[in-house]
Coordinates of C-alpha atoms in Angstrom, one line a residue:
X45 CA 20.0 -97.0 120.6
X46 CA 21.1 -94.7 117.6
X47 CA 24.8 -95.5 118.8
X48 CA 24.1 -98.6 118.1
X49 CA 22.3 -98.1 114.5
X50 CA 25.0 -96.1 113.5
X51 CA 27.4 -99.4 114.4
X52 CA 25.1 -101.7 112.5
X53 CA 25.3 -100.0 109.4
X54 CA 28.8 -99.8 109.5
X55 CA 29.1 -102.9 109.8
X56 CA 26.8 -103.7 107.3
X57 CA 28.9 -101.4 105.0
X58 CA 32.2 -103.2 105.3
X59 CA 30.4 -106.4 105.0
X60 CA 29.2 -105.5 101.8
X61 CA 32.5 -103.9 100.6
X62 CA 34.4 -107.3 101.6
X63 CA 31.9 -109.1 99.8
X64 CA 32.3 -107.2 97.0
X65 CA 36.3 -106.9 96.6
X66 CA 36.1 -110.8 98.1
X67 CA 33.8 -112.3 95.4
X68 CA 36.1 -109.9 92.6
X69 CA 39.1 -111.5 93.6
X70 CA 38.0 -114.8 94.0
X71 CA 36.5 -114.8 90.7
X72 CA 39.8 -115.0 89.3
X73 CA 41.7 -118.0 91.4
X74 CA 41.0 -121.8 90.9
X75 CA 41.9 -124.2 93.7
X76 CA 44.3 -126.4 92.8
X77 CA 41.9 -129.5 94.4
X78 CA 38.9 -128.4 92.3
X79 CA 40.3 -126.9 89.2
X80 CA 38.6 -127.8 86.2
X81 CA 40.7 -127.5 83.4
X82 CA 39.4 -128.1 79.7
X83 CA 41.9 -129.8 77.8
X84 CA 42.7 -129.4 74.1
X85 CA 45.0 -131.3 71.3
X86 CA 46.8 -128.8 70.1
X87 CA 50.5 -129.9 70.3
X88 CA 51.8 -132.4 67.8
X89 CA 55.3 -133.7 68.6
X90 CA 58.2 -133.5 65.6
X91 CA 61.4 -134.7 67.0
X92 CA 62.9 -136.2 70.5
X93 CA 66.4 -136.5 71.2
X94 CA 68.4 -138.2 74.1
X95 CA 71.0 -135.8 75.0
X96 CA 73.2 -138.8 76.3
X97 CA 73.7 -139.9 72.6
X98 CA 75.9 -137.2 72.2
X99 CA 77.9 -138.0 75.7
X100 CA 75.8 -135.1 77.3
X101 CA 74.8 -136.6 80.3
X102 CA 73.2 -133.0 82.4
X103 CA 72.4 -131.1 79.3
X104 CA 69.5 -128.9 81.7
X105 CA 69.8 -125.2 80.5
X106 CA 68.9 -125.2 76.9
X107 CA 67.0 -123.2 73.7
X108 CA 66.0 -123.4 70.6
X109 CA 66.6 -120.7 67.5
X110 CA 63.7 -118.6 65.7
X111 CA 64.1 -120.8 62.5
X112 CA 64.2 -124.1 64.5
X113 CA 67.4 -125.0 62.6
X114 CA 69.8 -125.2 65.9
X115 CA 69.5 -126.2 69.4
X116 CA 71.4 -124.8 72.0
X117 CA 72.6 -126.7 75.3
X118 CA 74.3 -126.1 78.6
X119 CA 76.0 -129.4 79.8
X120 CA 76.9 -129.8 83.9
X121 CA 79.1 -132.7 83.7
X122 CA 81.2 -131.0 80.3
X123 CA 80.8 -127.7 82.1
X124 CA 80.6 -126.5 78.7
X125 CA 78.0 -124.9 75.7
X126 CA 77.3 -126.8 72.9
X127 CA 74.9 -125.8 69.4
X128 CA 73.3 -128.8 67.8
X129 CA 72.0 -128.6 64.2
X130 CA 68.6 -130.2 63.3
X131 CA 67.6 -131.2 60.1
X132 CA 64.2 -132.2 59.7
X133 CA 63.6 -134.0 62.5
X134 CA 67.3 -135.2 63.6
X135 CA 69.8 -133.9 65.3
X136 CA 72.7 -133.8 63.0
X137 CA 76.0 -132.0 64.3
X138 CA 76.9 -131.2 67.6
X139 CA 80.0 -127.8 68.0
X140 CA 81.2 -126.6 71.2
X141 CA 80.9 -122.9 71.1
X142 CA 81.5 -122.2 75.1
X143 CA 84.9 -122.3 76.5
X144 CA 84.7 -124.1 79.8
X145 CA 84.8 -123.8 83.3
X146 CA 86.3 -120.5 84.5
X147 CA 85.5 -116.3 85.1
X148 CA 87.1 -115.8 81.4
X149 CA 85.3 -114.8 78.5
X150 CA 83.0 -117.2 77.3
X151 CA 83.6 -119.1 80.2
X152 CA 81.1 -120.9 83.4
X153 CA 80.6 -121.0 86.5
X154 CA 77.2 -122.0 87.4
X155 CA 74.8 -120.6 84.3
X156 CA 71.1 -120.9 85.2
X157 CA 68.8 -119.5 81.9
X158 CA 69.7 -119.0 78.2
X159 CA 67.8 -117.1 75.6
X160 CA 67.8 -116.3 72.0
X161 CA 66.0 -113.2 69.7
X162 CA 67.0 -112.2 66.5
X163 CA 68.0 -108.4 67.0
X164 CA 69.0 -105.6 64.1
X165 CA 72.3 -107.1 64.1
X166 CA 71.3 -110.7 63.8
X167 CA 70.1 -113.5 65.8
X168 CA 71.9 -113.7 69.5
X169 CA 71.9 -116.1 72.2
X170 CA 71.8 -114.7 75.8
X171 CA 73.5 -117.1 78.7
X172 CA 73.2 -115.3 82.6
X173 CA 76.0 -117.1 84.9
X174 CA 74.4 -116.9 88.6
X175 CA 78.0 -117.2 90.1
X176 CA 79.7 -114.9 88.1
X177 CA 76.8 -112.4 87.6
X178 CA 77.4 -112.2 84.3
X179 CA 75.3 -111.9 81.0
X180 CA 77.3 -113.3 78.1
X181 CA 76.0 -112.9 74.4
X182 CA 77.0 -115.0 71.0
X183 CA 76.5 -114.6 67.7
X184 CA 73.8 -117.7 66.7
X185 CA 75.0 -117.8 63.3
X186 CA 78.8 -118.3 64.1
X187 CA 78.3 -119.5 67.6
X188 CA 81.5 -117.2 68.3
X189 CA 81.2 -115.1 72.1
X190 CA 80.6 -111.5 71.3
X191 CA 80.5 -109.7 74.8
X192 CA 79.9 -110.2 78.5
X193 CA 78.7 -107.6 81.7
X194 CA 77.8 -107.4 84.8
X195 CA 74.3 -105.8 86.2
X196 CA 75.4 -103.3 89.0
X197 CA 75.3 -105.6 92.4
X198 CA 72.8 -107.7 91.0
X199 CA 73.1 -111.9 90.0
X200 CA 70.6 -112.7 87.3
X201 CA 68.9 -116.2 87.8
X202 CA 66.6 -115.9 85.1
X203 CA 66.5 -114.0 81.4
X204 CA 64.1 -113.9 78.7
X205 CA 65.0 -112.0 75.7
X206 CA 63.2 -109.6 72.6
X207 CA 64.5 -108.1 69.6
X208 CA 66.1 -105.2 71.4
X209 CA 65.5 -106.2 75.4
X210 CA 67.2 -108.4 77.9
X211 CA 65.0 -108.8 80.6
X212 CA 66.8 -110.3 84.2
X213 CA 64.8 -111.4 87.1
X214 CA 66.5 -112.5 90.9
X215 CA 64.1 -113.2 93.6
X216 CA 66.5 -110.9 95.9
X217 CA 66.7 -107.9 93.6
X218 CA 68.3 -104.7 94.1
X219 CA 68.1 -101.1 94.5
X220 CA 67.1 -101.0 91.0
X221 CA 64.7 -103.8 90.9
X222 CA 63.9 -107.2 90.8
X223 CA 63.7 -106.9 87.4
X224 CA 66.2 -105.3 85.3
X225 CA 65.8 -104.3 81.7
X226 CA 68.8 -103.5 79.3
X227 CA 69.6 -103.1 75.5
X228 CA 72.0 -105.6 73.4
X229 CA 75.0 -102.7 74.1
X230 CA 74.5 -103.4 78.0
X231 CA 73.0 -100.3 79.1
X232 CA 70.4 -100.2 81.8
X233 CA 67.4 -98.8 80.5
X234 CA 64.3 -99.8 83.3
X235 CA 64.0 -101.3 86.7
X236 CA 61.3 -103.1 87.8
X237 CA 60.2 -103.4 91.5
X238 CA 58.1 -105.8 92.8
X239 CA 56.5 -104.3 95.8
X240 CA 56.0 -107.9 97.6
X241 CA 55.3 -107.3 101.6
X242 CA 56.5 -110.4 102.9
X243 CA 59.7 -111.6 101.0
X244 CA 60.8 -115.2 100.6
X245 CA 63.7 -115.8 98.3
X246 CA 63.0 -119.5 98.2
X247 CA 59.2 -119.1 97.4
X248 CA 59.5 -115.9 95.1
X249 CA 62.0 -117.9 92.4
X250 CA 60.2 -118.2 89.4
X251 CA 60.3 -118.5 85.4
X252 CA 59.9 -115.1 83.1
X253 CA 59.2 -114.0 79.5
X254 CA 58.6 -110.8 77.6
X255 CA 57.5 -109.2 74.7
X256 CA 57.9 -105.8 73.7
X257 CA 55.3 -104.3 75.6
X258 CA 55.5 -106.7 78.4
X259 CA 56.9 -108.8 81.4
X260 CA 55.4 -112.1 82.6
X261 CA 56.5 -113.7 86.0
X262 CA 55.4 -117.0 87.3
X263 CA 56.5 -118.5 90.5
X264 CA 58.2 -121.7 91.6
X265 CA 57.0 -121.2 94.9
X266 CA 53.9 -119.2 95.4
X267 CA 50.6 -119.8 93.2
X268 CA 51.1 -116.3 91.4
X269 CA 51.0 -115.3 87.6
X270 CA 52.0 -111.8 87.2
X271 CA 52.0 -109.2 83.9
X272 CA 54.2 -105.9 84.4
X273 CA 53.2 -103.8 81.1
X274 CA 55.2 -100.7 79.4
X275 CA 53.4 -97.3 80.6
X276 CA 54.9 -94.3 79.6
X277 CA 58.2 -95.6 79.3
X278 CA 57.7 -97.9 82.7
X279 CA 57.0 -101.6 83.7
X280 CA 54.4 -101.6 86.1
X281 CA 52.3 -104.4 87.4
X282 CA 49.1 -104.5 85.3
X283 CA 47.6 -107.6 86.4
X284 CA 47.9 -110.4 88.7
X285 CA 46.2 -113.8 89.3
X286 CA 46.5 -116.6 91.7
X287 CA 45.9 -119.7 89.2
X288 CA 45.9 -122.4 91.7
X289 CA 45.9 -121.9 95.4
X290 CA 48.4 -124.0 97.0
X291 CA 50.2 -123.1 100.5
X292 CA 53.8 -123.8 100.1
X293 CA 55.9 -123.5 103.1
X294 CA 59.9 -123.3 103.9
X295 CA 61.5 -124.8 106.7
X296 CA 64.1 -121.8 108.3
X297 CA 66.6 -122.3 111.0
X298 CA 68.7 -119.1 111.7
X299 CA 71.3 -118.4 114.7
X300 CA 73.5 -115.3 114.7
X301 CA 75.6 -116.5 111.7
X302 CA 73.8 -118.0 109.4
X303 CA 70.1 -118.5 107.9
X304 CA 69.5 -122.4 106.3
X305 CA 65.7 -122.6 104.5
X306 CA 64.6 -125.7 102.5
X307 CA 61.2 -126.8 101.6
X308 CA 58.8 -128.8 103.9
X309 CA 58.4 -132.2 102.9
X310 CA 54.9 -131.7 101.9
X311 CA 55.9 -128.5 99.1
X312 CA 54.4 -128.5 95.6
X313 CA 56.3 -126.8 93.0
X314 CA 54.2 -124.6 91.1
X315 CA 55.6 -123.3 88.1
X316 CA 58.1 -125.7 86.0
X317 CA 58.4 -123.4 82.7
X318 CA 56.8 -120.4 80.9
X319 CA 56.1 -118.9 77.7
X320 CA 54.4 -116.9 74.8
X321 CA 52.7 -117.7 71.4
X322 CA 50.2 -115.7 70.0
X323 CA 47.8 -114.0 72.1
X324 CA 48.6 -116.8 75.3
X325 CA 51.0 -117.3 78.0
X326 CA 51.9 -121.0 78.3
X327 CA 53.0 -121.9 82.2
X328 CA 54.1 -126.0 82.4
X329 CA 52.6 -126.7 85.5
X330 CA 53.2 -129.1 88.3
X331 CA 51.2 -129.7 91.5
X332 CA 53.4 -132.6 92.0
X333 CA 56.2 -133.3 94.7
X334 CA 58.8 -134.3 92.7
X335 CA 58.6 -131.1 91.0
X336 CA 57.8 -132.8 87.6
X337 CA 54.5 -131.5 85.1
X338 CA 52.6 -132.9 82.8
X339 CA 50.2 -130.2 82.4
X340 CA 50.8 -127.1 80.1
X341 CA 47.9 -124.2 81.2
X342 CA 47.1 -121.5 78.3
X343 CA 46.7 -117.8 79.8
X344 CA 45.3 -115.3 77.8
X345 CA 48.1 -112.7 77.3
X346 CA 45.9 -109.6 77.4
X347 CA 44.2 -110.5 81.1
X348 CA 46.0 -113.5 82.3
X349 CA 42.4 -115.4 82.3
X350 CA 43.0 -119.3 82.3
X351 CA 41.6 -120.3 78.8
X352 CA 42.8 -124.1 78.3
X353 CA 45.3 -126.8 78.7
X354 CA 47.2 -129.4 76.8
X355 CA 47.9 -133.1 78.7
X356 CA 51.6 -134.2 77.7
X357 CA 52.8 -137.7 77.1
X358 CA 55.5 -137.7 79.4
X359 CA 56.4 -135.9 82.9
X360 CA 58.7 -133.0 81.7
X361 CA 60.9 -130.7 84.4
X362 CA 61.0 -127.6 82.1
X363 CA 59.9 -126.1 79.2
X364 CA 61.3 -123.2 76.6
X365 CA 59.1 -122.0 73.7
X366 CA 60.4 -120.1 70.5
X367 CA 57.7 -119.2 68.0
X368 CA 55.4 -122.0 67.6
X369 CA 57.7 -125.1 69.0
X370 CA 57.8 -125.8 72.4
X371 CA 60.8 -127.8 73.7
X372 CA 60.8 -130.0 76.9
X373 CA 62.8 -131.6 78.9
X374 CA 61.3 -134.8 79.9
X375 CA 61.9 -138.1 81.2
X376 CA 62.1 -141.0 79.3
X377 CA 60.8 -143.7 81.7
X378 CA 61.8 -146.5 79.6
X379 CA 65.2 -145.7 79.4
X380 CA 65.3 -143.7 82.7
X381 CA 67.1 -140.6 81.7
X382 CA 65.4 -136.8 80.2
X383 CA 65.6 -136.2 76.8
X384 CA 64.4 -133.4 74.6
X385 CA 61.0 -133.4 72.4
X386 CA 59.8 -131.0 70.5
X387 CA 56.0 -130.2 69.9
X388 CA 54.4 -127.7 66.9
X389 CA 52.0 -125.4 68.4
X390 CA 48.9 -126.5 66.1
X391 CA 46.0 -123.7 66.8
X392 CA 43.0 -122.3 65.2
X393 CA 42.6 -118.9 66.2

């Protein structure tokens, strides 16, 4: 009989503590079939412009300066990078600043993420090459190629930059990290590992951005929204939160050679872009199939706590935000083909 007390209130106990850590967690995630969002006018558009106009007919990797004065586009079918001038609200010059296909300098093979700061020795633009491995920097002013390197057995697929940070992300990593951090003279200064149990290169690909005191991570695949912050002199994950709960899968076939994974036919993308304004983290959102949003979700920065959301005119594949414009790359059903539009962040703090 007292064996048996003694079981009861352990099991009691664990009850309690699961109820406890349970209800903390779940606190924090909103189901993707049930999640109410409140949604706020905060965006007003200034500008849109069809990319094809200018004979750029895959114009898919793309950012904007600090000043708004200069857009600045990868092209798939030119294989080439291009700076347009804005005026107003018009694009008004187009100048090829890459120099083509090829491993040269300056040159493509297969670029996936650009990103531009303005640094102590002027504003830069940062363009990662997934094929080559390579991070290649220009001067935005000039649009002349600086400099080029290659992180240590590591392919960038993704970059975000600050005033004296380049921050890299690859869903495989490296002994160093899945994130890696260097200065504008290409040195190495921090690692970042993501200690992830179960690994999934397809399902951990995701969007990043940073500030100067920290990393944000959101995932293509998985329903995850991650912060890694700067403690003495280290990135380490400081919060995390689940914002919709959705079970993506992959479909993997494997034989002694080779490993083939795809997604299931029923697979939601999650995250379509991200960025930061003020005190939020903006995530474009989709919970569609065809991998298209029309939701942008506002995160507070601090504890990655959902706060609101903006409804958008069009469907819009990704998303890049520079000060308080946000730039989108959406489709223009009329004339069936993407364009770019540009929205002012409008909010009362």
């Amino acid at each position: 009989m007292r064996y048996y007390n003694i079981c009861v209130k352990i099991l009691l106990s664990v009850f309690v503590l699961l109820t406890f850590k349970l209800g903390d967690t779940t606190a924090q995630n909103i189901e993707n079939s049930t999640m109410k969002r409140e949604f706020k006018e905060v965006i007003k558009e200034e500008w849109r412009f069809v990319p094809s106009e200018f004979e750029l007919f895959r114009a898919e990797i793309y950012t904007i300066n600090n000043n708004h004065s200069a857009l600045f586009v990868f092209d798939y079918t030119k294989k080439n990078l291009f700076k347009l001038s804005i005026e107003g609200s018009e694009i008004v010059d187009m100048e090829t600043i890459g120099n083509g296909q090829g491993s040269g300098p300056g040159e493509f093979r297969n670029p996936t993420d650009m990103c531009v700061s303005l640094t102590s020795k002027g504003e830069k633009l940062v363009l990662i090459d997934s094929d080559l491995a390579r991070v290649s920097i220009w001067d935005v002013t000039s649009g002349e190629f600086e400099k080029s390197f290659n992180p240590k057995k590591f392919s960038p697929s993704r970059v975000s930059c600050t005033p004296n940070k380049i921050f890299l992300y690859n869903a495989t990593g490296s002994k160093n990290g899945d994130y890696l951090v260097y200065n504008f003279d290409k040195e190495l200064i921090a690692g970042i590992k993501d200690n992830r149990k179960k690994r999934n290169t397809f399902l951990d690909a995701g969007e990043i951005v940073a500030d100067d005191s920290s990393l944000f991570f959101s995932s293509k695949g998985r329903s995850e929204l991650k912060k890694f912050s700067l403690i003495d002199n280290a990135f380490e994950l400081s919060n995390s939160l689940v914002e919709a709960v959705v079970e993506n899968k992959t479909d993997i076939k494997e034989d002694k050679k080779t490993r083939t994974e795809k997604r299931s036919k029923d697979f939601k993308y999650q995250t379509r872009g991200i960025g930061e304004y003020g005190d939020y983290i903006l995530v474009l959102y989709s919970g569609e199939k065809h991998g298209h949003g029309n939701t942008i979700d506002f995160y507070n920065k601090r504890t990655l706590v959902y706060e609101f959301s903006v409804q958008l005119e069009f469907w819009s594949i990704s998303m890049d935000v520079q000060g308080d414009r946000i730039i989108l790359d959406s489709y223009y059903k009329d004339r069936k083909e993407y364009m770019f539009m540009a929205y002012k962040i409008e909010l009362v703090e």
